Amino acid sequence: MTEQDEILSLRTELHEHNRRYYVLHQPIISDQKFDEMMRRLQDLEKMHPELDDPNSPSVRVGSDLSDDFKTIKHKRPMLSLANTYNEQEVIDFYNRIKEGLKGEPFQICCEMKFDGLSISLHYEKGCLTRAVTRGDGVQGDDVTNNVRTIRTIPLVLPPDLDYPDEFEIRGEVIMPFAVFEALNKERLSRGEQPFANPRNAASGTLKNKDARVVASRGLDAYLYYLLSDELPFSEHNKNLEKARQWGFQVSTATTLANNPEEIMHFIKQWDEQRHDLPYATDGIVLKVNSLDQQRSLGLTAKNPRWAIAYKFQAEQVSTPLREVTFQVGRTGVVTPVANMDPVLLAGTTVRRATLHNADVMNALDLHIGDNVLVEKGGEIIPKIIAVDKSNLPLQRGPRVAFPTHCPVCGTELVKNEDEAATYCPNDQCRPQLLGRIEHFISRKAMNIDSLGPEMVDRYFSSGKIHDPADLYYLTYEILCPPAYDLFGVPIPDNRDHLLEKKILQGIQASKSVPFERVLFALGIRFVGEIAAKILARNFKNIDNLKSATVEQLLELNGIGLVIAQSVINFLNDEANLQFIQRLREAGLKFELSEQSQVEQSDRLKGKNIVISGVFQQHSRDEYKTIIEQHGGKNVGSISAKTSFLLAGNNMGPAKLEKAAKLNILILSEDDFLQLLQ
Ligand code: IVH
């Protein structure tokens, strides 16, 4: 067998093993054997880029191609469903159908309503050709590369099955609870913001620009709607049954109901049983089963008349309140947090709930030891709805009061009449100082990822750093001071202190972070990423920004009075100016680079450019921006489609070799900048 044939046969076999594993749950080979075949396929594919196939099973591992999403118009608009919340509204829906169908008999297909994000998949001759998000219903994002990494979505259907040449199948991309919890745990340990709920996590993941990240996140999908000019059946449920035979994951939790009682029975049954499902559901979808009847009922402006969603009531549980703690954040806002006995709620264990602010907390009239009713609405962070009055202890504990003084530094707290938040006004309060450093190093700010919250805490506690500017004055000697024995003789140190070296490198590297992110990193209240970008682009440097008036700031789209006032206050404070001065002296960027100020051009239009190595004149991120500004596309890995390689120092030999093998042009930093002039 030639290598080319081997590639083709490995692809067919691996598709089939994927289907057996993920859809049928009946694998016939060991994981080890599967991995072995996959590795062989990957090796062969590397040697034969001419046989590149976007539907190869190897894309499940995720390619490192990064892609901005194209907007694509849906072939058939993706409508949403009207919602109902109680039995009467379901009966009203049923009666509307009955009336619309003028007495014809009809059946309602009842299905789970998956809580994720809807996706439209297109297949041509059994191959996945396109995956598009719902977007605004008329057009959505092309997320094909990312969807290809979802293992339960078949890339290629087995040959010889009776699917139409062209069809679309819609469904929901979801993140199972277990995957969601593990992901959030990992994010928290890295000091990143956790996702609010599995739906947000699924959506954030599917919109990630790096398919490798998507591949690693364990997304899943359920399909619930088949569309084609040549559908196999004229009944919705039979079409879904067919789709299951073709290899799609279709839920078996469905039924055909003949009357409103049967619908309500299904709803009640799943309102209880859904808690045993490994993924989030937020209701039941009811669809007229006959496609002819669907057509005759038609659509309203926004929704089909033939379907409706019944939304479950959010689940509530009762659990004793043990303590309320008061957390001080980076900006000094004090947030009350309820700590309760752990209780299982909508698939996850709940221990803590935010009480938001003093007004919300006081309105609840909480006493320690009270049973409180906890609910999870759309968000994963649970809410305390009320004290469970039906289940109060005989002797109520002490009433929870909002403190008058900061629980950390003891300063008297401040609450403005027109604001919900209560503040600790002492900007030297430990959690504020630590919070400012953590914000400064976070990914979207200076991105010093070698330095996590734990190390920040350690360096802060040992007095090595007090504010973010101190980071730039750290040295190897400060981080790894020599130890002395009792006689004052230095103890030889054989450790390699890799972590400290990495931290120092990360701090150095952050000096090339562009101005807009430095501005965000400063932690000016209300100045988020977007506001920072707007300010940087318009004022170009910190001195211009410092001399801006409120009126000038308000002229900018996206900058309102609260932000404008906050910027002016911050830049008129002597301590902040000194802080900025120290950062400036350390070499951070306080003006837009020339490259980001240049007019955009389309000199790199249609070019796929790979960046590799270490650069002298601009950072990698800056080069990415420059490429985009000139209409080019930065891609992650070299393939036959790469236009050229922008090569810095210390490039990996594998990349160089691959570029040479595929005859790809290699440009140095100077060549590249010259090209743009
Ligand atoms: S059918 C025209 N079935 O709920 C009918 N939708 O507002 C189109 N959803 O956007 C949808 N589970 O994202 C359908 N079994 C299910 C569903 C479902 C979840 C989502 C879908 C849609 C939204 C309805």
XYZ file of C-alpha atoms and ligand atoms in Angstrom:
701
model
C 0.000 0.000 0.000
C 1.372 3.453 -0.851
C 1.515 6.082 1.879
C -1.250 7.951 0.073
C -3.507 4.892 0.205
C -2.608 4.314 3.815
C -3.734 7.862 4.671
C -7.077 7.303 2.991
C -7.680 3.968 4.628
C -6.629 5.223 8.087
C -9.059 8.120 7.715
C -11.962 5.807 6.865
C -11.133 3.451 9.713
C -10.702 6.225 12.272
C -14.004 7.834 11.281
C -15.699 4.521 11.884
C -13.959 4.005 15.251
C -14.961 7.516 16.288
C -18.555 6.753 15.454
C -18.456 3.481 17.362
C -16.904 5.165 20.362
C -18.750 8.463 20.573
C -22.117 7.757 19.039
C -22.734 4.027 19.468
C -20.667 3.772 22.677
C -19.442 0.394 21.384
C -15.728 0.656 20.634
C -14.107 -2.363 19.073
C -10.465 -1.346 19.521
C -8.511 -0.157 22.572
C -7.800 3.543 23.171
C -4.134 2.726 22.769
C -4.657 1.188 19.340
C -6.775 4.195 18.357
C -4.043 6.616 19.450
C -1.470 4.602 17.562
C -3.492 4.762 14.339
C -4.111 8.470 14.870
C -0.417 9.187 15.366
C 0.458 7.231 12.239
C -2.139 9.244 10.303
C -0.772 12.524 11.648
C 2.775 11.550 10.712
C 1.733 10.569 7.213
C -0.337 13.728 6.775
C 2.678 15.831 7.702
C 4.647 14.141 4.933
C 1.835 14.601 2.401
C 0.440 18.108 2.697
C -0.940 17.706 -0.822
C -3.541 15.298 0.640
C -4.775 17.923 3.081
C -8.420 17.222 4.010
C -10.290 19.505 6.397
C -12.486 16.557 7.389
C -9.647 14.230 8.309
C -10.247 12.636 11.730
C -6.921 14.150 12.809
C -8.543 17.604 13.024
C -10.225 16.339 16.217
C -6.890 16.884 17.852
C -7.179 20.497 16.726
C -5.033 22.218 14.184
C -3.224 25.341 15.272
C -4.647 27.362 12.423
C -6.164 30.444 13.949
C -8.970 32.100 12.164
C -11.138 35.139 12.557
C -14.681 34.091 11.907
C -16.329 34.921 8.634
C -19.965 35.954 8.719
C -22.160 33.718 6.634
C -25.761 34.216 5.611
C -27.925 31.264 6.627
C -29.353 29.275 3.779
C -32.597 29.047 5.754
C -33.140 31.623 8.529
C -32.665 30.290 12.064
C -35.776 31.265 13.958
C -36.086 31.159 17.709
C -39.003 29.859 19.717
C -41.644 31.681 21.730
C -41.521 30.786 25.430
C -44.222 29.541 27.786
C -43.886 29.250 31.530
C -46.980 27.452 32.794
C -49.565 24.805 32.024
C -52.172 27.301 30.812
C -49.799 28.721 28.199
C -49.086 25.184 26.961
C -52.834 24.536 26.671
C -53.236 27.848 24.806
C -50.509 26.749 22.357
C -52.229 23.402 21.879
C -55.561 25.093 21.192
C -54.012 27.521 18.708
C -52.625 24.545 16.760
C -55.975 22.760 16.906
C -57.705 25.826 15.552
C -55.031 26.450 12.907
C -55.338 22.869 11.644
C -59.133 23.127 11.534
C -59.839 19.920 13.397
C -57.238 17.717 11.614
C -55.676 15.186 13.981
C -52.094 16.072 14.968
C -49.301 14.959 17.248
C -46.788 16.997 19.241
C -43.186 15.873 19.448
C -41.840 16.709 22.941
C -38.053 17.132 23.303
C -35.510 18.386 25.779
C -34.507 22.019 25.440
C -30.727 21.924 25.581
C -29.083 24.915 27.193
C -26.153 25.692 24.935
C -25.766 27.554 21.680
C -27.473 26.617 18.464
C -25.498 25.521 15.493
C -26.333 24.801 11.878
C -24.322 22.031 10.199
C -24.241 21.550 6.455
C -23.387 18.265 4.790
C -22.716 17.646 1.147
C -22.328 14.106 -0.127
C -21.950 12.957 3.464
C -19.148 15.410 4.371
C -19.394 18.230 6.857
C -18.836 21.362 4.777
C -19.862 24.190 7.045
C -20.888 24.946 10.621
C -22.455 28.296 11.423
C -23.655 29.780 14.730
C -27.151 31.214 14.943
C -25.881 34.806 15.110
C -28.850 37.077 14.560
C -30.820 34.329 12.854
C -30.134 35.733 9.384
C -26.369 35.408 9.462
C -23.931 33.764 11.842
C -20.253 33.053 12.411
C -18.479 30.396 10.393
C -17.076 28.155 13.141
C -16.429 25.121 10.949
C -12.846 24.563 12.072
C -13.836 24.617 15.710
C -16.898 22.431 15.237
C -14.734 19.861 13.491
C -13.077 19.195 16.856
C -16.356 18.131 18.526
C -16.173 14.397 18.584
C -19.871 13.588 18.489
C -20.320 15.583 15.289
C -19.521 13.300 12.363
C -17.119 14.785 9.834
C -17.840 12.149 7.247
C -20.916 9.912 7.268
C -20.522 6.223 6.506
C -20.963 5.631 2.767
C -24.012 3.817 1.407
C -26.517 5.277 3.850
C -29.649 6.987 2.540
C -28.887 10.614 3.403
C -29.653 13.314 0.847
C -26.808 14.804 -1.200
C -27.319 18.110 0.545
C -28.834 18.619 3.971
C -28.634 20.835 7.014
C -28.960 19.641 10.574
C -29.374 21.945 13.528
C -28.705 21.351 17.149
C -27.125 22.666 20.262
C -23.459 22.741 21.223
C -23.220 22.159 24.956
C -20.612 21.705 27.649
C -21.422 18.834 30.030
C -21.470 19.769 33.751
C -18.424 17.657 34.594
C -16.326 19.292 31.862
C -17.572 22.731 32.887
C -16.629 22.265 36.535
C -13.177 20.939 35.706
C -12.585 23.842 33.305
C -13.606 26.451 35.875
C -11.419 24.866 38.521
C -8.472 25.056 36.167
C -9.247 28.677 35.256
C -9.487 29.677 38.897
C -6.175 28.026 39.666
C -4.618 30.112 36.874
C -6.187 33.276 38.257
C -8.599 33.516 35.332
C -12.239 34.484 35.508
C -14.469 31.369 35.670
C -17.308 30.994 33.160
C -20.710 31.880 34.608
C -22.496 28.765 33.362
C -22.055 25.851 30.939
C -23.813 27.798 28.175
C -21.357 30.690 28.378
C -18.484 28.249 28.565
C -19.712 26.428 25.451
C -20.226 29.657 23.593
C -16.884 31.157 24.679
C -15.152 27.956 23.658
C -16.791 27.690 20.263
C -15.775 31.272 19.496
C -12.173 30.660 20.559
C -9.776 31.472 17.764
C -7.526 28.518 18.469
C -9.025 25.196 17.417
C -6.546 23.410 19.720
C -8.178 25.092 22.706
C -11.601 24.064 21.428
C -10.401 20.493 20.935
C -9.183 20.351 24.530
C -12.412 21.592 26.065
C -14.705 18.570 25.672
C -17.667 20.205 23.930
C -20.581 18.028 22.922
C -23.597 18.441 20.645
C -27.188 17.226 20.361
C -29.016 17.560 17.060
C -32.744 18.247 16.869
C -33.817 19.537 13.477
C -33.176 18.165 9.994
C -33.685 20.334 6.905
C -33.302 19.445 3.240
C -35.070 19.614 -0.091
C -35.105 15.823 -0.032
C -36.032 14.794 3.505
C -36.494 11.065 4.035
C -39.834 11.399 5.893
C -42.620 13.891 6.297
C -42.585 13.507 10.085
C -40.111 15.319 12.297
C -39.518 12.439 14.717
C -38.826 9.947 11.923
C -36.293 12.295 10.337
C -34.471 12.590 13.656
C -34.539 8.827 14.004
C -32.882 8.617 10.579
C -30.308 11.215 11.535
C -29.424 9.037 14.525
C -28.847 6.093 12.168
C -26.576 8.242 10.015
C -24.378 8.823 13.063
C -25.672 12.023 14.689
C -26.193 12.297 18.414
C -29.939 12.677 18.820
C -31.530 12.571 22.254
C -33.760 9.594 23.045
C -35.614 11.671 25.637
C -38.540 12.429 23.316
C -42.132 11.383 23.010
C -45.128 11.926 20.759
C -48.044 13.437 22.652
C -51.676 13.242 21.501
C -53.200 15.700 23.927
C -52.266 18.392 26.477
C -52.306 15.858 29.334
C -49.606 13.783 27.657
C -47.549 16.924 27.075
C -47.814 17.925 30.739
C -46.913 14.402 31.798
C -43.685 14.608 29.752
C -42.903 18.065 31.152
C -43.401 16.953 34.760
C -41.394 13.790 34.278
C -38.397 15.668 32.848
C -38.613 18.566 35.256
C -37.539 16.004 37.863
C -35.366 13.666 35.825
C -33.382 16.378 34.070
C -31.276 16.749 37.190
C -29.819 13.326 36.475
C -28.738 14.390 32.985
C -25.028 15.194 32.583
C -25.769 18.478 30.775
C -27.928 21.564 31.312
C -31.495 21.754 30.045
C -33.753 24.727 30.587
C -37.068 23.457 29.311
C -38.978 21.318 26.873
C -39.537 22.055 23.190
C -42.908 21.155 21.691
C -43.133 20.729 17.911
C -46.011 19.764 15.624
C -44.737 16.472 14.262
C -46.102 16.516 10.717
C -44.016 18.623 8.345
C -47.044 19.321 6.143
C -48.903 20.636 9.151
C -45.844 22.708 10.127
C -45.921 24.292 6.670
C -49.614 25.014 6.813
C -49.300 26.633 10.262
C -46.407 28.794 9.018
C -44.434 31.460 10.850
C -44.985 34.710 12.671
C -42.413 37.481 12.197
C -40.004 35.901 14.686
C -41.130 32.381 15.551
C -42.654 29.350 13.911
C -46.320 28.896 14.869
C -45.806 25.150 14.994
C -43.351 25.033 17.909
C -42.912 26.512 21.355
C -40.537 26.239 24.303
C -41.745 25.506 27.824
C -39.204 26.913 30.293
C -38.605 25.101 33.572
C -38.851 27.043 36.797
C -35.382 27.552 38.247
C -34.688 24.863 40.843
C -34.668 25.935 44.507
C -33.183 24.179 47.520
C -33.128 25.004 51.199
C -29.878 24.890 53.200
C -28.633 26.416 56.478
C -26.709 29.691 56.382
C -23.471 29.340 58.351
C -21.663 32.632 57.924
C -21.583 35.799 55.851
C -18.127 37.033 54.884
C -17.343 40.430 53.416
C -14.874 40.482 50.547
C -12.948 43.563 49.552
C -12.208 43.775 45.826
C -9.560 45.564 43.774
C -11.556 48.781 43.659
C -12.451 48.657 47.371
C -16.052 47.483 46.859
C -17.170 45.308 49.770
C -19.302 42.331 48.695
C -21.222 40.187 51.177
C -20.921 36.449 50.487
C -23.131 33.823 52.113
C -21.472 30.558 53.166
C -23.927 27.687 53.464
C -23.930 23.954 54.086
C -23.047 22.319 50.736
C -26.137 21.346 48.776
C -26.700 19.859 45.326
C -28.465 22.288 42.997
C -29.069 21.852 39.254
C -26.148 19.511 38.806
C -23.479 21.295 40.856
C -22.626 21.527 44.541
C -23.323 24.946 45.957
C -21.584 26.329 49.048
C -21.490 30.059 48.508
C -23.832 32.679 47.130
C -23.235 36.341 46.509
C -25.504 38.732 48.387
C -24.473 41.557 46.021
C -24.584 44.579 48.318
C -25.860 45.988 51.615
C -29.361 46.762 50.291
C -29.921 43.281 48.882
C -28.500 41.654 52.010
C -30.544 43.738 54.455
C -33.765 43.144 52.530
C -33.336 39.397 53.077
C -33.246 39.796 56.886
C -30.761 36.957 57.319
C -29.920 35.315 60.647
C -27.074 32.867 61.084
C -28.486 29.321 61.117
C -31.597 30.243 59.078
C -32.496 27.895 56.274
C -32.230 29.905 53.091
C -33.771 29.206 49.681
C -31.100 29.099 47.021
C -31.817 29.299 43.317
C -29.778 29.080 40.178
C -31.289 31.154 37.417
C -29.498 31.561 34.132
C -26.189 32.056 35.893
C -24.122 29.449 37.657
C -23.539 31.742 40.642
C -26.479 30.956 42.885
C -28.737 33.531 44.497
C -30.406 33.507 47.887
C -34.058 34.167 47.123
C -35.404 34.334 50.662
C -35.223 32.902 54.131
C -37.138 29.597 54.195
C -39.771 30.793 56.666
C -41.481 27.389 56.732
C -38.340 25.844 58.130
C -36.857 28.243 60.695
C -34.851 26.983 63.691
C -36.674 27.285 67.033
C -34.171 29.832 68.218
C -32.956 32.120 65.427
C -29.268 33.048 65.438
C -27.913 36.608 65.362
C -29.060 38.877 62.525
C -26.404 39.474 59.867
C -25.381 43.124 59.729
C -23.297 44.911 57.134
C -20.064 46.079 58.771
C -19.456 49.773 59.334
C -15.682 49.336 59.027
C -13.494 47.496 56.525
C -13.095 43.871 57.683
C -9.452 43.950 56.546
C -7.988 47.344 57.465
C -10.598 48.747 59.824
C -11.182 51.991 57.879
C -14.727 53.326 58.071
C -16.682 52.227 54.987
C -18.307 54.697 52.612
C -21.590 54.403 50.727
C -22.729 57.026 48.256
C -26.457 57.647 48.192
C -26.808 57.053 44.462
C -24.694 53.877 44.360
C -25.477 50.354 45.506
C -21.886 49.550 46.460
C -20.161 50.153 49.792
C -16.438 51.017 49.592
C -13.372 50.819 51.716
C -11.826 54.230 50.923
C -8.316 53.177 51.978
C -6.509 52.474 48.710
C -3.635 50.955 50.683
C -5.915 48.198 52.029
C -4.272 44.815 51.373
C -6.911 43.211 49.081
C -6.969 46.397 46.998
C -3.194 46.413 46.669
C -3.107 42.712 45.832
C -6.105 43.014 43.521
C -4.415 45.805 41.579
C -1.320 43.689 41.047
C -3.391 40.671 40.029
C -5.352 42.774 37.583
C -2.142 44.291 36.212
C -0.573 40.914 35.406
C -3.782 39.309 34.102
C -3.964 37.915 30.592
C -5.819 40.779 28.977
C -3.610 43.351 30.692
C 0.178 42.766 30.867
C -0.192 39.005 30.522
C 2.651 38.023 32.861
C 1.431 34.460 33.013
C 4.433 32.992 34.792
C 3.392 34.994 37.856
C 0.113 33.695 39.306
C -1.881 35.009 42.293
C -0.005 32.705 44.686
C 3.407 34.155 43.822
C 1.994 37.675 43.927
C 0.724 36.985 47.422
C 4.079 35.542 48.458
C 6.148 38.437 47.089
C 3.719 40.945 48.520
C 3.753 39.335 51.968
C 7.544 39.219 52.030
C 7.712 42.898 51.069
C 9.310 42.319 47.653
C 6.489 44.117 45.881
C 3.945 46.654 47.010
C 2.475 47.852 43.715
C 2.662 46.673 40.075
C 5.566 49.018 39.250
C 7.748 47.154 41.776
C 7.638 44.131 39.487
C 9.932 45.902 37.021
C 12.558 46.521 39.701
C 12.769 42.890 40.799
C 16.083 41.166 40.165
C 17.282 37.603 40.374
C 19.074 38.474 43.636
C 15.873 39.815 45.172
C 13.836 36.771 44.186
C 16.496 34.188 45.103
C 18.544 35.747 47.915
C 21.497 33.658 49.126
C 20.914 31.793 52.393
C 23.517 31.969 55.212
C 24.325 29.438 57.897
C 24.613 30.258 61.587
C 28.121 31.569 61.072
C 27.131 33.913 58.283
C 28.674 31.739 55.613
C 26.606 31.542 52.403
C 25.039 28.102 51.909
C 25.770 26.848 48.367
C 22.596 26.859 46.318
C 22.323 24.093 43.721
C 18.725 24.736 42.749
C 18.142 26.077 39.263
C 15.310 28.518 40.235
C 13.554 27.974 36.943
C 10.310 29.509 38.138
C 11.970 32.749 39.226
C 13.860 32.954 35.942
C 10.615 32.473 34.052
C 8.892 35.132 36.135
C 11.667 37.635 35.434
C 11.537 36.812 31.721
C 7.751 37.232 31.714
C 8.078 40.638 33.377
C 10.696 41.728 30.842
C 8.613 40.493 27.930
C 5.580 42.444 29.166
C 7.414 45.696 28.432
C 6.405 45.303 24.806
C 2.689 45.130 25.601
C 0.980 47.860 23.554
C -0.195 51.114 25.130
C -3.894 50.267 25.102
C -3.315 47.210 27.291
C -0.978 49.127 29.603
C -3.779 51.647 30.012
C -6.199 48.859 30.886
C -3.635 47.331 33.278
C -3.431 50.568 35.294
C -6.775 49.572 36.799
C -8.565 52.898 36.396
C -12.076 52.349 37.737
C -14.655 51.681 35.003
C -11.955 51.611 32.293
C -12.312 48.132 30.842
C -10.535 46.677 27.860
C -12.728 48.405 25.311
C -12.644 51.845 26.920
C -8.855 51.562 27.199
C -8.627 50.784 23.513
C -10.817 53.742 22.577
C -8.802 56.118 24.769
C -5.447 54.859 23.483
C -6.455 55.030 19.828
C -7.809 58.557 20.168
C -5.286 60.207 22.453
C -2.227 58.257 21.225
C -0.213 58.772 24.424
C -0.603 59.218 28.158
C 0.372 62.907 28.115
C -2.410 63.770 25.685
C -4.809 61.757 27.793
C -3.646 63.518 30.942
C -4.435 66.919 29.476
C -7.831 65.847 28.070
C -10.921 67.633 29.354
C -14.191 65.935 30.274
C -15.741 67.409 27.117
C -13.013 65.943 24.896
C -13.429 62.553 26.524
C -17.192 62.644 26.163
C -16.867 63.288 22.450
C -15.644 59.721 21.993
C -18.099 57.018 21.149
C -18.165 54.565 24.027
C -16.922 56.967 26.720
C -19.608 58.216 29.103
C -19.499 60.572 32.064
C -18.653 57.900 34.653
C -15.591 56.728 32.711
C -14.516 60.270 31.782
C -14.683 61.445 35.380
C -12.831 58.383 36.604
C -10.007 58.883 34.058
C -9.617 62.516 35.039
C -9.606 61.726 38.765
C -7.029 58.993 38.273
C -4.690 61.114 36.176
C -4.867 64.027 38.563
C -3.810 62.036 41.571
C -0.170 62.591 42.545
C 0.383 58.994 43.722
C -1.003 57.617 40.440
C 1.241 59.952 38.432
C 4.267 58.731 40.343
C 3.182 55.147 39.742
C 2.899 55.847 35.994
C 6.281 57.575 36.031
C 7.938 54.498 37.559
C 6.334 52.269 34.938
C 7.504 54.648 32.255
C 11.052 54.633 33.541
C 10.917 50.839 33.563
C 10.256 50.971 29.797
C 6.530 50.271 29.473
C 4.725 51.665 26.473
C 2.797 54.831 27.168
C 2.187 55.696 23.570
C 0.805 53.913 20.572
C 3.548 52.368 18.498
C 4.132 53.991 15.126
C 2.908 50.854 13.487
C -0.459 50.980 15.177
C -0.814 54.607 14.168
C -0.108 53.981 10.519
C -2.914 54.103 8.062
C -4.326 50.734 7.244
C -3.472 49.331 3.839
C -4.290 46.185 1.919
C -0.702 45.440 1.041
C -0.947 42.014 2.684
C -4.412 41.203 1.405
C -4.962 37.490 0.826
C -1.642 36.597 2.470
C -1.474 33.873 5.118
C 1.506 34.678 7.295
C 3.151 32.549 9.935
C 5.126 34.345 12.675
C 7.894 32.491 14.436
C 10.867 33.281 16.665
C 11.864 36.250 18.791
C 11.867 39.800 17.380
C 13.833 42.961 18.039
C 11.699 45.849 16.856
C 8.171 44.798 17.754
C 6.586 42.099 19.850
C 4.804 39.168 18.262
C 1.469 40.679 19.266
C 2.405 43.908 17.552
C 3.330 42.017 14.407
C -0.039 40.286 14.517
C -1.740 43.682 14.660
C 0.437 45.034 11.855
C -0.471 42.060 9.668
C -4.170 42.601 10.339
C -3.879 46.321 9.686
C -2.529 45.587 6.262
C -5.239 43.102 5.395
C -3.195 39.920 5.975
C -4.019 36.928 8.096
C -1.808 35.531 10.819
C -1.987 31.731 10.831
C -0.504 29.366 13.365
C 1.161 26.643 11.377
C 2.961 26.283 8.094
C 1.101 24.568 5.299
C 1.158 24.663 1.530
C -1.200 27.649 1.784
C 1.248 29.804 3.757
C 2.312 32.900 1.794
C 5.447 33.564 3.810
C 7.078 33.048 7.145
C 8.040 36.076 9.228
C 11.111 34.731 10.973
C 12.732 36.173 14.081
C 15.695 34.837 16.037
C 15.822 31.400 17.638
C 13.220 29.886 15.383
C 12.544 26.198 15.945
C 14.378 23.982 13.389
C 11.204 22.004 12.670
C 9.420 25.098 11.369
C 12.383 26.166 9.267
C 12.666 22.726 7.811
C 8.970 22.559 7.006
C 9.084 25.977 5.350
C 12.067 24.933 3.270
C 10.425 21.672 2.295
C 7.257 23.395 1.109
C 9.293 26.097 -0.572
C 7.797 28.872 1.533
C 9.372 32.314 1.394
C 11.126 33.304 4.638
C 11.255 37.017 5.498
C 13.364 38.563 8.235
C 11.980 41.288 10.458
C 13.748 43.959 8.381
C 12.558 42.480 5.065
C 9.029 42.495 6.374
C 9.058 46.091 7.607
C 10.625 47.167 4.323
C 7.855 45.426 2.432
C 5.322 47.579 4.210
C 7.027 50.869 3.568
S -35.955 23.708 17.543
C -37.678 26.511 14.467
N -35.330 22.042 19.469
O -33.767 26.868 21.843
C -37.247 25.605 15.551
N -34.488 24.261 19.619
O -35.443 29.768 21.129
C -35.885 25.849 15.940
N -33.045 24.658 21.560
O -32.546 28.751 19.180
C -35.395 25.315 17.187
N -33.160 22.629 22.394
O -30.965 27.101 20.315
C -35.203 23.300 19.004
N -34.849 20.434 21.081
C -34.700 21.684 20.616
C -33.933 22.647 21.279
C -33.860 23.934 20.753
C -32.634 23.837 22.543
C -32.683 26.085 21.474
C -32.255 26.567 20.126
C -33.201 27.681 19.771
C -33.775 28.036 21.101
C -35.223 28.453 20.983
